[in-house]
Amino acid sequence: MAKQFDDHNAHDYEGFSPATRALHIDRALEPGTGVAPAIMQSVTYFSEDGADFANKATEPLKDIFYARHGNPTASRAAMIVADMEGKETGIMFASGMAAITTTLLSLLRMGDHVVAQKSHYIGTTTLMNETLERYGVGVTLVEQDDPDAFEQAIQANTRVFMLETPVNPTMKLTDLKAVSAIAAKSGITTVCDNTFATPFNQRPGDLGVDIIVHSATKYMGGHHDLLGGVAVGSKKHIDAVWDMGMTLGGVCAPFNAWLVLRGLRTMKMRVDQSNRNGLAIAQMLEQNEKIEHVYYPGLESHPQYALARQQMKGYGGLLTFELKGGFDAGQRFIKALKIPFYAASLGGVDSLVIQPAALWLGRLSPELVSKQGVSPGLIRFSAGIEETEDLLKDIRQALEVA
Ligand SMILES: *Cc1c(COP(=O)(O)O)cnc(C)c1O
């Protein structure tokens, strides 16, 4: 962490809620008296003497040496995310995938084995299906809604459980407490992608998960204007991630880290409104006769609703649903919508909508697409922070057209 520039600003925020702490716990790191965070754009930093230089060059998470080792603006953002997740420390990356790949490579070597889920974010799926195997790391993919499947997949060389919940597009959940307990018994490190839920809806660390990763591109940034990632955990784990990150180089640029800092300050309000919109849309769609099925962990009809209530405080802005009438009805529906943009990504202020079959049929085989739970009429909707009634009205009129 950067040295404290302003002791006058250093207060004890113990006992305040995470949303309030996100606005204030980094105040002592501000160089000067600015209320808004400064951007430390410098790539290199001067030293007092040779010993100081050597120390900064080699000490993990020293962010005032050379910018590939980290930078103070990124440290501030990482510190807030670690606090939100209840973890000791964290490190920012250039993207969510940089956070995920760097974290996993810090934990794995040739001959090791990973247990991961059959469904993950597409980049993580590729990492598990193709990339890791090329470097001699074995991977077993299991059904995430069955904790026993994780246990049965353990081998003598299993080092990591890769988790993600809820997962797109099936909106299946992983029982984080049960699976973490299984991992802990065998000395296996758990990594959880918490991008969809955010720490305001779900805190994997409280349920036993070791390292939590995020695409900060989504709810943390929240405005569809930055790419970023973050990993948080114990100092021991994050030091190892830092070492690997210095070599791989996927570091977060200061300006992007500054945008994340800005996003984190309004994140609670945005997540709350996305939760409200996601739930209202899911409940409304479930009653509509043009809808075959709605996938959303906040619905009582979700097969893991009891687990959702246990491990989540809110259910997020992302939902998927099956339109009667298949692919063409889906295209008509999306065209008729006035509010959401037809665009990839999620977790920002603007609602976004896609039809995954359209996206994935181009790049992947129809077999793989259906294996991921994507049917032609499936729609993925990321609820933004628009007024709930406006979104409901817009969706209703588009369903009439579809
Ligand atoms: C977007 C996303 C990622 C990848 O993040 P990038 O910032 O695009 O690299 C990883 N996991 C989940 C769940 C995501 O939604």
PDB file of N, CA and C in Angstrom, residues 76-155:
ATOM      1  N   ARG A  76      -5.715   1.621  -3.966  1.00  0.00           N
ATOM      2  CA  ARG A  76      -6.873   2.164  -3.240  1.00  0.00           C
ATOM      3  C   ARG A  76      -8.130   1.397  -3.612  1.00  0.00           C
ATOM      4  N   ALA A  77      -8.305   1.146  -4.919  1.00  0.00           N
ATOM      5  CA  ALA A  77      -9.491   0.415  -5.370  1.00  0.00           C
ATOM      6  C   ALA A  77      -9.485  -1.011  -4.813  1.00  0.00           C
ATOM      7  N   ALA A  78      -8.314  -1.663  -4.867  1.00  0.00           N
ATOM      8  CA  ALA A  78      -8.209  -3.047  -4.387  1.00  0.00           C
ATOM      9  C   ALA A  78      -8.487  -3.131  -2.887  1.00  0.00           C
ATOM     10  N   MET A  79      -8.024  -2.117  -2.153  1.00  0.00           N
ATOM     11  CA  MET A  79      -8.231  -2.084  -0.705  1.00  0.00           C
ATOM     12  C   MET A  79      -9.730  -2.020  -0.376  1.00  0.00           C
ATOM     13  N   ILE A  80     -10.465  -1.247  -1.150  1.00  0.00           N
ATOM     14  CA  ILE A  80     -11.908  -1.118  -0.893  1.00  0.00           C
ATOM     15  C   ILE A  80     -12.633  -2.423  -1.237  1.00  0.00           C
ATOM     16  N   VAL A  81     -12.251  -3.050  -2.369  1.00  0.00           N
ATOM     17  CA  VAL A  81     -12.905  -4.317  -2.734  1.00  0.00           C
ATOM     18  C   VAL A  81     -12.604  -5.392  -1.689  1.00  0.00           C
ATOM     19  N   ALA A  82     -11.344  -5.440  -1.225  1.00  0.00           N
ATOM     20  CA  ALA A  82     -10.987  -6.419  -0.190  1.00  0.00           C
ATOM     21  C   ALA A  82     -11.842  -6.187   1.053  1.00  0.00           C
ATOM     22  N   ASP A  83     -12.034  -4.942   1.409  1.00  0.00           N
ATOM     23  CA  ASP A  83     -12.862  -4.610   2.575  1.00  0.00           C
ATOM     24  C   ASP A  83     -14.309  -5.055   2.364  1.00  0.00           C
ATOM     25  N   MET A  84     -14.834  -4.804   1.179  1.00  0.00           N
ATOM     26  CA  MET A  84     -16.217  -5.215   0.873  1.00  0.00           C
ATOM     27  C   MET A  84     -16.389  -6.721   0.997  1.00  0.00           C
ATOM     28  N   GLU A  85     -15.343  -7.472   0.596  1.00  0.00           N
ATOM     29  CA  GLU A  85     -15.421  -8.932   0.622  1.00  0.00           C
ATOM     30  C   GLU A  85     -14.971  -9.519   1.953  1.00  0.00           C
ATOM     31  N   GLY A  86     -14.528  -8.661   2.885  1.00  0.00           N
ATOM     32  CA  GLY A  86     -14.069  -9.156   4.181  1.00  0.00           C
ATOM     33  C   GLY A  86     -12.732  -9.877   4.095  1.00  0.00           C
ATOM     34  N   LYS A  87     -11.896  -9.489   3.138  1.00  0.00           N
ATOM     35  CA  LYS A  87     -10.581 -10.127   2.964  1.00  0.00           C
ATOM     36  C   LYS A  87      -9.464  -9.147   3.309  1.00  0.00           C
ATOM     37  N   GLU A  88      -8.278  -9.715   3.532  1.00  0.00           N
ATOM     38  CA  GLU A  88      -7.154  -8.936   4.038  1.00  0.00           C
ATOM     39  C   GLU A  88      -6.643  -7.913   3.026  1.00  0.00           C
ATOM     40  N   THR A  89      -6.455  -8.359   1.792  1.00  0.00           N
ATOM     41  CA  THR A  89      -5.879  -7.462   0.791  1.00  0.00           C
ATOM     42  C   THR A  89      -6.304  -7.889  -0.608  1.00  0.00           C
ATOM     43  N   GLY A  90      -5.885  -7.085  -1.604  1.00  0.00           N
ATOM     44  CA  GLY A  90      -6.310  -7.396  -2.966  1.00  0.00           C
ATOM     45  C   GLY A  90      -5.389  -6.768  -3.990  1.00  0.00           C
ATOM     46  N   ILE A  91      -5.634  -7.120  -5.241  1.00  0.00           N
ATOM     47  CA  ILE A  91      -4.822  -6.576  -6.336  1.00  0.00           C
ATOM     48  C   ILE A  91      -5.713  -6.381  -7.565  1.00  0.00           C
ATOM     49  N   MET A  92      -5.540  -5.239  -8.218  1.00  0.00           N
ATOM     50  CA  MET A  92      -6.337  -4.927  -9.409  1.00  0.00           C
ATOM     51  C   MET A  92      -5.644  -5.452 -10.669  1.00  0.00           C
ATOM     52  N   PHE A  93      -6.447  -5.729 -11.685  1.00  0.00           N
ATOM     53  CA  PHE A  93      -5.919  -6.180 -12.969  1.00  0.00           C
ATOM     54  C   PHE A  93      -6.558  -5.402 -14.120  1.00  0.00           C
ATOM     55  N   ALA A  94      -5.986  -5.628 -15.306  1.00  0.00           N
ATOM     56  CA  ALA A  94      -6.466  -4.921 -16.490  1.00  0.00           C
ATOM     57  C   ALA A  94      -7.845  -5.389 -16.932  1.00  0.00           C
ATOM     58  N   SER A  95      -8.248  -6.581 -16.506  1.00  0.00           N
ATOM     59  CA  SER A  95      -9.554  -7.120 -16.887  1.00  0.00           C
ATOM     60  C   SER A  95      -9.914  -8.235 -15.913  1.00  0.00           C
ATOM     61  N   GLY A  96     -11.156  -8.662 -15.953  1.00  0.00           N
ATOM     62  CA  GLY A  96     -11.571  -9.793 -15.134  1.00  0.00           C
ATOM     63  C   GLY A  96     -10.808 -11.047 -15.511  1.00  0.00           C
ATOM     64  N   MET A  97     -10.613 -11.261 -16.805  1.00  0.00           N
ATOM     65  CA  MET A  97      -9.885 -12.461 -17.243  1.00  0.00           C
ATOM     66  C   MET A  97      -8.425 -12.418 -16.800  1.00  0.00           C
ATOM     67  N   ALA A  98      -7.807 -11.233 -16.759  1.00  0.00           N
ATOM     68  CA  ALA A  98      -6.429 -11.131 -16.249  1.00  0.00           C
ATOM     69  C   ALA A  98      -6.404 -11.517 -14.776  1.00  0.00           C
ATOM     70  N   ALA A  99      -7.423 -11.115 -14.024  1.00  0.00           N
ATOM     71  CA  ALA A  99      -7.490 -11.483 -12.602  1.00  0.00           C
ATOM     72  C   ALA A  99      -7.631 -12.996 -12.450  1.00  0.00           C
ATOM     73  N   ILE A 100      -8.483 -13.596 -13.278  1.00  0.00           N
ATOM     74  CA  ILE A 100      -8.756 -15.038 -13.173  1.00  0.00           C
ATOM     75  C   ILE A 100      -7.536 -15.860 -13.614  1.00  0.00           C
ATOM     76  N   THR A 101      -6.965 -15.531 -14.783  1.00  0.00           N
ATOM     77  CA  THR A 101      -5.839 -16.327 -15.277  1.00  0.00           C
ATOM     78  C   THR A 101      -4.625 -16.163 -14.358  1.00  0.00           C
ATOM     79  N   THR A 102      -4.351 -14.936 -13.918  1.00  0.00           N
ATOM     80  CA  THR A 102      -3.179 -14.712 -13.071  1.00  0.00           C
ATOM     81  C   THR A 102      -3.338 -15.436 -11.732  1.00  0.00           C
ATOM     82  N   THR A 103      -4.529 -15.359 -11.154  1.00  0.00           N
ATOM     83  CA  THR A 103      -4.784 -16.031  -9.879  1.00  0.00           C
ATOM     84  C   THR A 103      -4.586 -17.540 -10.028  1.00  0.00           C
ATOM     85  N   LEU A 104      -5.185 -18.131 -11.064  1.00  0.00           N
ATOM     86  CA  LEU A 104      -5.088 -19.583 -11.225  1.00  0.00           C
ATOM     87  C   LEU A 104      -3.649 -20.007 -11.512  1.00  0.00           C
ATOM     88  N   LEU A 105      -2.942 -19.250 -12.350  1.00  0.00           N
ATOM     89  CA  LEU A 105      -1.557 -19.620 -12.659  1.00  0.00           C
ATOM     90  C   LEU A 105      -0.657 -19.479 -11.434  1.00  0.00           C
ATOM     91  N   SER A 106      -1.030 -18.604 -10.507  1.00  0.00           N
ATOM     92  CA  SER A 106      -0.226 -18.470  -9.275  1.00  0.00           C
ATOM     93  C   SER A 106      -0.399 -19.684  -8.372  1.00  0.00           C
ATOM     94  N   LEU A 107      -1.490 -20.408  -8.552  1.00  0.00           N
ATOM     95  CA  LEU A 107      -1.790 -21.537  -7.668  1.00  0.00           C
ATOM     96  C   LEU A 107      -1.395 -22.884  -8.280  1.00  0.00           C
ATOM     97  N   LEU A 108      -1.142 -22.904  -9.600  1.00  0.00           N
ATOM     98  CA  LEU A 108      -1.015 -24.185 -10.310  1.00  0.00           C
ATOM     99  C   LEU A 108       0.348 -24.361 -10.954  1.00  0.00           C
ATOM    100  N   ARG A 109       0.774 -25.613 -11.034  1.00  0.00           N
ATOM    101  CA  ARG A 109       1.957 -25.942 -11.818  1.00  0.00           C
ATOM    102  C   ARG A 109       1.689 -27.245 -12.572  1.00  0.00           C
ATOM    103  N   MET A 110       2.582 -27.589 -13.482  1.00  0.00           N
ATOM    104  CA  MET A 110       2.432 -28.795 -14.297  1.00  0.00           C
ATOM    105  C   MET A 110       2.177 -30.012 -13.404  1.00  0.00           C
ATOM    106  N   GLY A 111       1.213 -30.828 -13.780  1.00  0.00           N
ATOM    107  CA  GLY A 111       0.908 -32.031 -13.004  1.00  0.00           C
ATOM    108  C   GLY A 111      -0.196 -31.837 -11.988  1.00  0.00           C
ATOM    109  N   ASP A 112      -0.601 -30.582 -11.763  1.00  0.00           N
ATOM    110  CA  ASP A 112      -1.698 -30.314 -10.825  1.00  0.00           C
ATOM    111  C   ASP A 112      -3.060 -30.556 -11.486  1.00  0.00           C
ATOM    112  N   HIS A 113      -4.079 -30.522 -10.647  1.00  0.00           N
ATOM    113  CA  HIS A 113      -5.444 -30.802 -11.112  1.00  0.00           C
ATOM    114  C   HIS A 113      -6.421 -29.781 -10.527  1.00  0.00           C
ATOM    115  N   VAL A 114      -7.374 -29.370 -11.337  1.00  0.00           N
ATOM    116  CA  VAL A 114      -8.388 -28.400 -10.931  1.00  0.00           C
ATOM    117  C   VAL A 114      -9.767 -29.031 -11.071  1.00  0.00           C
ATOM    118  N   VAL A 115     -10.636 -28.779 -10.118  1.00  0.00           N
ATOM    119  CA  VAL A 115     -12.049 -29.121 -10.304  1.00  0.00           C
ATOM    120  C   VAL A 115     -12.786 -27.805 -10.557  1.00  0.00           C
ATOM    121  N   ALA A 116     -13.468 -27.750 -11.706  1.00  0.00           N
ATOM    122  CA  ALA A 116     -14.216 -26.546 -12.078  1.00  0.00           C
ATOM    123  C   ALA A 116     -15.638 -26.949 -12.437  1.00  0.00           C
ATOM    124  N   GLN A 117     -16.458 -25.967 -12.759  1.00  0.00           N
ATOM    125  CA  GLN A 117     -17.875 -26.216 -13.037  1.00  0.00           C
ATOM    126  C   GLN A 117     -18.101 -26.429 -14.540  1.00  0.00           C
ATOM    127  N   LYS A 118     -19.176 -27.140 -14.863  1.00  0.00           N
ATOM    128  CA  LYS A 118     -19.508 -27.320 -16.282  1.00  0.00           C
ATOM    129  C   LYS A 118     -19.870 -25.984 -16.913  1.00  0.00           C
ATOM    130  N   SER A 119     -20.424 -25.085 -16.119  1.00  0.00           N
ATOM    131  CA  SER A 119     -20.740 -23.745 -16.625  1.00  0.00           C
ATOM    132  C   SER A 119     -19.913 -22.697 -15.902  1.00  0.00           C
ATOM    133  N   HIS A 120     -19.274 -21.860 -16.691  1.00  0.00           N
ATOM    134  CA  HIS A 120     -18.548 -20.694 -16.185  1.00  0.00           C
ATOM    135  C   HIS A 120     -18.734 -19.578 -17.201  1.00  0.00           C
ATOM    136  N   TYR A 121     -18.251 -18.400 -16.835  1.00  0.00           N
ATOM    137  CA  TYR A 121     -18.087 -17.331 -17.821  1.00  0.00           C
ATOM    138  C   TYR A 121     -17.291 -17.916 -18.996  1.00  0.00           C
ATOM    139  N   ILE A 122     -17.591 -17.484 -20.224  1.00  0.00           N
ATOM    140  CA  ILE A 122     -17.040 -18.124 -21.420  1.00  0.00           C
ATOM    141  C   ILE A 122     -15.505 -18.140 -21.433  1.00  0.00           C
ATOM    142  N   GLY A 123     -14.872 -17.065 -20.955  1.00  0.00           N
ATOM    143  CA  GLY A 123     -13.405 -17.020 -20.908  1.00  0.00           C
ATOM    144  C   GLY A 123     -12.844 -18.059 -19.958  1.00  0.00           C
ATOM    145  N   THR A 124     -13.495 -18.237 -18.822  1.00  0.00           N
ATOM    146  CA  THR A 124     -13.061 -19.241 -17.841  1.00  0.00           C
ATOM    147  C   THR A 124     -13.286 -20.641 -18.396  1.00  0.00           C
ATOM    148  N   THR A 125     -14.389 -20.827 -19.109  1.00  0.00           N
ATOM    149  CA  THR A 125     -14.671 -22.122 -19.744  1.00  0.00           C
ATOM    150  C   THR A 125     -13.555 -22.479 -20.723  1.00  0.00           C
ATOM    151  N   THR A 126     -13.132 -21.528 -21.521  1.00  0.00           N
ATOM    152  CA  THR A 126     -12.046 -21.775 -22.480  1.00  0.00           C
ATOM    153  C   THR A 126     -10.755 -22.109 -21.745  1.00  0.00           C
ATOM    154  N   LEU A 127     -10.479 -21.376 -20.681  1.00  0.00           N
ATOM    155  CA  LEU A 127      -9.288 -21.642 -19.868  1.00  0.00           C
ATOM    156  C   LEU A 127      -9.301 -23.087 -19.367  1.00  0.00           C
ATOM    157  N   MET A 128     -10.468 -23.523 -18.897  1.00  0.00           N
ATOM    158  CA  MET A 128     -10.591 -24.877 -18.341  1.00  0.00           C
ATOM    159  C   MET A 128     -10.574 -25.939 -19.439  1.00  0.00           C
ATOM    160  N   ASN A 129     -11.267 -25.679 -20.557  1.00  0.00           N
ATOM    161  CA  ASN A 129     -11.397 -26.684 -21.610  1.00  0.00           C
ATOM    162  C   ASN A 129     -10.154 -26.806 -22.469  1.00  0.00           C
ATOM    163  N   GLU A 130      -9.414 -25.721 -22.626  1.00  0.00           N
ATOM    164  CA  GLU A 130      -8.313 -25.734 -23.607  1.00  0.00           C
ATOM    165  C   GLU A 130      -6.975 -25.318 -23.015  1.00  0.00           C
ATOM    166  N   THR A 131      -6.930 -24.143 -22.385  1.00  0.00           N
ATOM    167  CA  THR A 131      -5.632 -23.539 -22.058  1.00  0.00           C
ATOM    168  C   THR A 131      -4.862 -24.327 -21.012  1.00  0.00           C
ATOM    169  N   LEU A 132      -5.481 -24.623 -19.878  1.00  0.00           N
ATOM    170  CA  LEU A 132      -4.744 -25.258 -18.782  1.00  0.00           C
ATOM    171  C   LEU A 132      -4.186 -26.618 -19.194  1.00  0.00           C
ATOM    172  N   GLU A 133      -4.975 -27.359 -19.973  1.00  0.00           N
ATOM    173  CA  GLU A 133      -4.518 -28.690 -20.410  1.00  0.00           C
ATOM    174  C   GLU A 133      -3.216 -28.597 -21.202  1.00  0.00           C
ATOM    175  N   ARG A 134      -3.069 -27.507 -21.967  1.00  0.00           N
ATOM    176  CA  ARG A 134      -1.855 -27.323 -22.785  1.00  0.00           C
ATOM    177  C   ARG A 134      -0.615 -27.192 -21.916  1.00  0.00           C
ATOM    178  N   TYR A 135      -0.799 -26.764 -20.662  1.00  0.00           N
ATOM    179  CA  TYR A 135       0.347 -26.592 -19.770  1.00  0.00           C
ATOM    180  C   TYR A 135       0.438 -27.710 -18.735  1.00  0.00           C
ATOM    181  N   GLY A 136      -0.234 -28.828 -19.013  1.00  0.00           N
ATOM    182  CA  GLY A 136      -0.083 -30.001 -18.171  1.00  0.00           C
ATOM    183  C   GLY A 136      -0.880 -29.960 -16.887  1.00  0.00           C
ATOM    184  N   VAL A 137      -1.928 -29.144 -16.856  1.00  0.00           N
ATOM    185  CA  VAL A 137      -2.806 -29.111 -15.681  1.00  0.00           C
ATOM    186  C   VAL A 137      -4.100 -29.847 -16.040  1.00  0.00           C
ATOM    187  N   GLY A 138      -4.448 -30.840 -15.264  1.00  0.00           N
ATOM    188  CA  GLY A 138      -5.672 -31.595 -15.512  1.00  0.00           C
ATOM    189  C   GLY A 138      -6.892 -30.860 -14.978  1.00  0.00           C
ATOM    190  N   VAL A 139      -8.028 -31.018 -15.666  1.00  0.00           N
ATOM    191  CA  VAL A 139      -9.254 -30.338 -15.247  1.00  0.00           C
ATOM    192  C   VAL A 139     -10.410 -31.328 -15.259  1.00  0.00           C
ATOM    193  N   THR A 140     -11.198 -31.354 -14.202  1.00  0.00           N
ATOM    194  CA  THR A 140     -12.441 -32.118 -14.190  1.00  0.00           C
ATOM    195  C   THR A 140     -13.589 -31.137 -14.003  1.00  0.00           C
ATOM    196  N   LEU A 141     -14.585 -31.221 -14.886  1.00  0.00           N
ATOM    197  CA  LEU A 141     -15.738 -30.316 -14.800  1.00  0.00           C
ATOM    198  C   LEU A 141     -16.912 -31.046 -14.163  1.00  0.00           C
ATOM    199  N   VAL A 142     -17.541 -30.405 -13.180  1.00  0.00           N
ATOM    200  CA  VAL A 142     -18.640 -31.063 -12.462  1.00  0.00           C
ATOM    201  C   VAL A 142     -19.904 -30.196 -12.480  1.00  0.00           C
ATOM    202  N   GLU A 143     -21.037 -30.832 -12.160  1.00  0.00           N
ATOM    203  CA  GLU A 143     -22.302 -30.099 -12.034  1.00  0.00           C
ATOM    204  C   GLU A 143     -22.233 -29.265 -10.754  1.00  0.00           C
ATOM    205  N   GLN A 144     -22.365 -27.967 -10.897  1.00  0.00           N
ATOM    206  CA  GLN A 144     -22.126 -27.098  -9.744  1.00  0.00           C
ATOM    207  C   GLN A 144     -23.192 -27.195  -8.663  1.00  0.00           C
ATOM    208  N   ASP A 145     -24.395 -27.669  -9.039  1.00  0.00           N
ATOM    209  CA  ASP A 145     -25.466 -27.736  -8.033  1.00  0.00           C
ATOM    210  C   ASP A 145     -25.398 -29.010  -7.193  1.00  0.00           C
ATOM    211  N   ASP A 146     -24.294 -29.773  -7.350  1.00  0.00           N
ATOM    212  CA  ASP A 146     -24.141 -31.013  -6.591  1.00  0.00           C
ATOM    213  C   ASP A 146     -22.802 -31.005  -5.835  1.00  0.00           C
ATOM    214  N   PRO A 147     -22.792 -30.594  -4.556  1.00  0.00           N
ATOM    215  CA  PRO A 147     -21.531 -30.534  -3.803  1.00  0.00           C
ATOM    216  C   PRO A 147     -20.782 -31.869  -3.804  1.00  0.00           C
ATOM    217  N   ASP A 148     -21.508 -32.990  -3.766  1.00  0.00           N
ATOM    218  CA  ASP A 148     -20.854 -34.304  -3.771  1.00  0.00           C
ATOM    219  C   ASP A 148     -19.997 -34.503  -5.019  1.00  0.00           C
ATOM    220  N   ALA A 149     -20.440 -33.921  -6.126  1.00  0.00           N
ATOM    221  CA  ALA A 149     -19.686 -34.077  -7.378  1.00  0.00           C
ATOM    222  C   ALA A 149     -18.288 -33.481  -7.240  1.00  0.00           C
ATOM    223  N   PHE A 150     -18.154 -32.386  -6.475  1.00  0.00           N
ATOM    224  CA  PHE A 150     -16.832 -31.798  -6.244  1.00  0.00           C
ATOM    225  C   PHE A 150     -15.962 -32.782  -5.459  1.00  0.00           C
ATOM    226  N   GLU A 151     -16.562 -33.364  -4.431  1.00  0.00           N
ATOM    227  CA  GLU A 151     -15.820 -34.291  -3.569  1.00  0.00           C
ATOM    228  C   GLU A 151     -15.339 -35.496  -4.376  1.00  0.00           C
ATOM    229  N   GLN A 152     -16.259 -36.033  -5.207  1.00  0.00           N
ATOM    230  CA  GLN A 152     -15.915 -37.226  -5.986  1.00  0.00           C
ATOM    231  C   GLN A 152     -14.839 -36.949  -7.035  1.00  0.00           C
ATOM    232  N   ALA A 153     -14.712 -35.693  -7.436  1.00  0.00           N
ATOM    233  CA  ALA A 153     -13.739 -35.363  -8.490  1.00  0.00           C
ATOM    234  C   ALA A 153     -12.332 -35.129  -7.946  1.00  0.00           C
ATOM    235  N   ILE A 154     -12.194 -35.115  -6.620  1.00  0.00           N
ATOM    236  CA  ILE A 154     -10.877 -34.832  -6.025  1.00  0.00           C
ATOM    237  C   ILE A 154      -9.891 -35.952  -6.332  1.00  0.00           C
ATOM    238  N   GLN A 155      -8.690 -35.548  -6.759  1.00  0.00           N
ATOM    239  CA  GLN A 155      -7.589 -36.490  -6.967  1.00  0.00           C
ATOM    240  C   GLN A 155      -6.466 -36.120  -6.011  1.00  0.00           C
TER     241      GLN A 155
END
